[in-house]
Short mmCIF file of C-alpha atoms in Angstrom, two decimals:
data_model
loop_
_atom_site.label_atom_id
_atom_site.label_comp_id
_atom_site.label_asym_id
_atom_site.label_seq_id
_atom_site.Cartn_x
_atom_site.Cartn_y
_atom_site.Cartn_z
CA UNK A 24 -0.01 -0.02 0.01
CA UNK A 25 1.11 3.53 -0.70
CA UNK A 26 1.25 6.43 1.73
CA UNK A 27 0.98 10.18 1.87
CA UNK A 28 4.33 11.93 1.93
CA UNK A 29 5.65 15.48 1.97
CA UNK A 30 8.15 16.61 -0.67
CA UNK A 31 10.02 19.76 -1.54
CA UNK A 32 9.12 22.06 -4.46
CA UNK A 33 10.91 24.85 -6.35
CA UNK A 34 11.10 28.03 -4.32
CA UNK A 35 11.37 26.16 -1.03
CA UNK A 36 7.70 25.33 -0.60
CA UNK A 37 6.44 21.93 0.40
CA UNK A 38 3.71 19.77 -1.05
CA UNK A 39 1.96 16.51 -0.25
CA UNK A 40 1.23 13.53 -2.44
CA UNK A 41 0.48 9.84 -2.54
CA UNK A 42 3.51 7.62 -3.03
CA UNK A 43 3.21 3.99 -4.25
CA UNK A 44 6.62 2.42 -4.43
CA UNK A 45 7.81 -0.35 -6.67
CA UNK A 46 10.84 -1.80 -4.84
CA UNK A 47 13.99 -1.96 -7.00
CA UNK A 48 12.36 0.06 -9.83
CA UNK A 49 14.44 2.71 -11.58
CA UNK A 50 11.47 4.16 -13.43
CA UNK A 51 8.94 6.61 -11.97
CA UNK A 52 5.60 8.06 -12.99
CA UNK A 53 3.94 11.24 -11.68
CA UNK A 54 0.15 10.61 -11.71
CA UNK A 55 -1.95 13.78 -11.96
CA UNK A 56 -5.48 13.95 -10.60
CA UNK A 57 -8.79 14.67 -12.36
CA UNK A 58 -10.80 17.73 -11.38
CA UNK A 59 -12.22 15.77 -8.43
CA UNK A 60 -8.93 16.04 -6.47
CA UNK A 61 -6.57 13.41 -5.09
CA UNK A 62 -9.25 10.83 -4.44
CA UNK A 63 -9.14 7.03 -3.92
CA UNK A 64 -9.38 6.41 -7.70
CA UNK A 65 -6.22 8.32 -8.47
CA UNK A 66 -4.43 6.68 -5.46
CA UNK A 67 -5.55 3.37 -6.87
CA UNK A 68 -4.10 4.22 -10.26
CA UNK A 69 -0.77 5.01 -8.57
CA UNK A 70 -0.96 1.60 -6.94
CA UNK A 71 -1.59 0.00 -10.33
CA UNK A 72 1.54 1.60 -11.69
CA UNK A 73 3.55 0.31 -8.71
CA UNK A 74 2.22 -3.18 -9.27
CA UNK A 75 3.34 -2.82 -12.93
CA UNK A 76 6.88 -1.85 -11.80
CA UNK A 77 6.83 1.90 -11.72
CA UNK A 78 7.20 3.95 -8.54
CA UNK A 79 4.39 6.42 -8.66
CA UNK A 80 3.72 9.80 -6.99
CA UNK A 81 0.37 11.56 -7.19
CA UNK A 82 0.71 15.22 -6.03
CA UNK A 83 -2.22 16.78 -4.14
CA UNK A 84 -2.89 19.84 -6.25
CA UNK A 85 -5.99 20.86 -4.23
CA UNK A 86 -4.20 20.60 -0.90
CA UNK A 87 -6.59 18.16 0.75
CA UNK A 88 -9.82 19.16 -1.00
CA UNK A 89 -11.75 16.42 -2.73
CA UNK A 90 -15.27 16.47 -4.11
CA UNK A 91 -17.84 14.36 -5.95
CA UNK A 92 -19.92 17.32 -7.09
CA UNK A 93 -19.26 18.53 -10.70
CA UNK A 94 -19.98 22.16 -9.95
CA UNK A 95 -17.51 22.21 -7.05
CA UNK A 96 -14.95 20.28 -9.10
CA UNK A 97 -15.25 22.77 -11.93
CA UNK A 98 -14.86 25.63 -9.41
CA UNK A 99 -11.68 24.12 -8.00
CA UNK A 100 -10.28 23.39 -11.47
CA UNK A 101 -10.94 26.95 -12.64
CA UNK A 102 -9.31 28.30 -9.53
CA UNK A 103 -6.09 26.35 -10.11
CA UNK A 104 -3.10 28.08 -11.65
CA UNK A 105 -2.31 25.32 -14.19
CA UNK A 106 1.17 26.47 -15.15
CA UNK A 107 1.98 27.39 -11.54
CA UNK A 108 0.89 23.94 -10.33
CA UNK A 109 3.01 22.33 -13.00
CA UNK A 110 6.08 24.38 -12.20
CA UNK A 111 5.71 23.86 -8.44
CA UNK A 112 3.94 20.63 -7.31
CA UNK A 113 4.39 18.59 -10.42
CA UNK A 114 7.97 19.78 -10.79
CA UNK A 115 8.55 18.90 -7.19
CA UNK A 116 7.05 15.43 -7.66
CA UNK A 117 9.34 14.77 -10.66
CA UNK A 118 12.39 15.90 -8.63
CA UNK A 119 11.33 13.63 -5.75
CA UNK A 120 11.04 10.60 -7.96
CA UNK A 121 14.38 11.39 -9.56
CA UNK A 122 16.00 10.74 -6.20
CA UNK A 123 15.56 7.02 -6.84
CA UNK A 124 14.58 6.74 -10.52
CA UNK A 125 16.67 7.14 -13.64
CA UNK A 126 13.76 8.42 -15.69
CA UNK A 127 10.41 9.87 -14.80
CA UNK A 128 7.25 10.06 -16.87
CA UNK A 129 4.11 12.11 -16.34
CA UNK A 130 0.52 11.05 -16.85
CA UNK A 131 -2.86 12.51 -15.97
CA UNK A 132 -6.56 12.39 -16.55
CA UNK A 133 -8.90 15.20 -17.60
CA UNK A 134 -7.43 18.25 -15.75
CA UNK A 135 -4.36 16.04 -15.19
CA UNK A 136 -4.21 15.19 -18.90
CA UNK A 137 -4.00 18.89 -19.74
CA UNK A 138 -1.35 19.44 -17.03
CA UNK A 139 0.58 16.45 -18.53
CA UNK A 140 0.96 18.40 -21.81
CA UNK A 141 2.19 21.42 -19.86
CA UNK A 142 4.67 19.23 -17.98
CA UNK A 143 5.99 17.77 -21.21
CA UNK A 144 6.76 21.33 -22.40
CA UNK A 145 8.02 22.87 -19.17
CA UNK A 146 9.61 20.30 -16.88
CA UNK A 147 13.12 19.12 -17.95
CA UNK A 148 12.91 16.04 -15.70
CA UNK A 149 9.89 14.73 -17.66
CA UNK A 150 11.15 12.00 -19.96
CA UNK A 151 7.82 11.01 -21.47
CA UNK A 152 4.17 11.91 -21.16
CA UNK A 153 0.79 10.12 -21.44
CA UNK A 154 -2.28 12.36 -21.48
CA UNK A 155 -5.82 11.05 -20.97
CA UNK A 156 -8.53 13.37 -22.43
CA UNK A 157 -6.84 16.59 -21.55
CA UNK A 158 -5.46 19.44 -23.73
CA UNK A 159 -4.48 22.86 -22.31
CA UNK A 160 -5.04 26.20 -23.96
CA UNK A 161 -2.05 26.82 -26.35
CA UNK A 162 -1.05 30.00 -24.49
CA UNK A 163 -0.34 27.82 -21.43
CA UNK A 164 1.77 25.29 -23.33
CA UNK A 165 2.10 24.74 -27.07
CA UNK A 166 2.09 21.01 -27.88
CA UNK A 167 4.41 21.81 -30.80
CA UNK A 168 7.10 22.49 -28.19
CA UNK A 169 7.00 18.92 -26.79
CA UNK A 170 10.34 17.29 -27.30
CA UNK A 171 9.79 14.00 -25.38
CA UNK A 172 7.85 10.88 -26.36
CA UNK A 173 4.13 11.57 -26.04
CA UNK A 174 1.04 9.41 -26.04
CA UNK A 175 -2.54 10.63 -25.93
CA UNK A 176 -5.81 8.81 -25.21
CA UNK A 177 -9.06 10.47 -26.31
CA UNK A 178 -12.77 9.66 -26.59
CA UNK A 179 -14.72 10.11 -29.77
CA UNK A 180 -17.75 11.48 -27.84
CA UNK A 181 -15.89 13.78 -25.47
CA UNK A 182 -17.66 16.99 -24.46
CA UNK A 183 -14.41 18.63 -23.26
CA UNK A 184 -11.59 17.41 -25.44
CA UNK A 185 -13.73 17.24 -28.57
CA UNK A 186 -12.59 15.26 -31.61
CA UNK A 187 -11.91 18.59 -33.36
CA UNK A 188 -9.49 19.60 -30.59
CA UNK A 189 -7.79 16.22 -30.79
CA UNK A 190 -7.34 16.51 -34.53
CA UNK A 191 -5.82 20.00 -33.99
CA UNK A 192 -3.46 18.55 -31.37
CA UNK A 193 -2.43 15.76 -33.76
CA UNK A 194 -1.79 18.24 -36.56
CA UNK A 195 0.20 20.52 -34.28
CA UNK A 196 2.47 17.61 -33.27
CA UNK A 197 3.09 16.35 -36.80
CA UNK A 198 6.77 16.38 -37.56
CA UNK A 199 7.79 16.25 -33.94
CA UNK A 200 11.31 15.01 -33.34
CA UNK A 201 10.11 12.58 -30.59
CA UNK A 202 7.59 9.75 -31.01
CA UNK A 203 3.99 10.78 -30.88
CA UNK A 204 0.99 8.38 -30.59
CA UNK A 205 -2.61 9.58 -30.52
CA UNK A 206 -5.27 6.94 -29.79
CA UNK A 207 -9.01 7.44 -30.10
CA UNK A 208 -11.75 5.31 -28.49
CA UNK A 209 -15.47 4.91 -29.08
CA UNK A 210 -16.23 6.06 -25.57
CA UNK A 211 -17.00 9.14 -23.47
CA UNK A 212 -14.87 11.50 -21.42
CA UNK A 213 -13.53 9.83 -18.29
CA UNK A 214 -13.73 6.35 -19.84
CA UNK A 215 -10.70 5.21 -17.81
CA UNK A 216 -12.23 6.04 -14.41
CA UNK A 217 -13.87 2.90 -13.06
CA UNK A 218 -15.82 5.03 -10.55
CA UNK A 219 -17.43 7.20 -13.24
CA UNK A 220 -20.64 6.50 -15.13
CA UNK A 221 -18.71 6.95 -18.34
CA UNK A 222 -16.32 4.13 -17.56
CA UNK A 223 -15.79 1.94 -20.65
CA UNK A 224 -14.04 -1.30 -19.60
CA UNK A 225 -12.69 -2.28 -23.08
CA UNK A 226 -11.27 1.17 -23.80
CA UNK A 227 -9.82 1.50 -20.23
CA UNK A 228 -8.09 -1.91 -20.55
CA UNK A 229 -6.64 -1.14 -23.98
CA UNK A 230 -5.48 2.33 -23.03
CA UNK A 231 -3.81 0.91 -19.89
CA UNK A 232 -1.96 -1.69 -21.93
CA UNK A 233 -0.81 0.96 -24.38
CA UNK A 234 0.29 3.25 -21.48
CA UNK A 235 2.41 0.59 -19.80
CA UNK A 236 4.03 -0.46 -23.07
CA UNK A 237 4.80 3.19 -23.87
CA UNK A 238 6.38 3.93 -20.47
CA UNK A 239 8.36 0.62 -20.58
CA UNK A 240 9.80 1.66 -23.95
CA UNK A 241 10.75 5.22 -22.92
CA UNK A 242 11.55 5.17 -19.19
#
């Protein structure tokens, strides 16, 4: 079982996160929450990464706040400084994992998927990124600037990361120097989350297999 830990961040601040260790592993993954906060589902995903051989750390971007109400989740997401959270808590989580890991990847879901794209652009310690149904505004991070291997998982009936936005992302990343994979699924937003009504077991299983293979190839 994992545990909550405290870790240092740029500027001397401290943050908390859920650490799930894979003993002997030299590869780490930062797992970034959905708009709900650092809930049991995200902690469970970190545990799944540890079981697969990756030490995982999920930073608590809402500082202890968790909700199941969409309106409150949207309010907390809109109140979050996305770039600031990336350059502080997520950067700190990457640095913490680098203490024991040779390479660190970043993955996230919904809000966390968008922050994964920002991390791939702005965090030097990020060696690869896997985004689940999340794309940030280009003024926060231009996907064309990603220079690490990148994999994206998106739903064909997504109300947030629409197919049009995914196509624009794919076109933006054409010609990238690093490997880029974009996968689409006949599912809805949040299809990976087994606690969400939109959960689609077949798409979740396939995207998980692809994520593990991708990180094993690049971390």
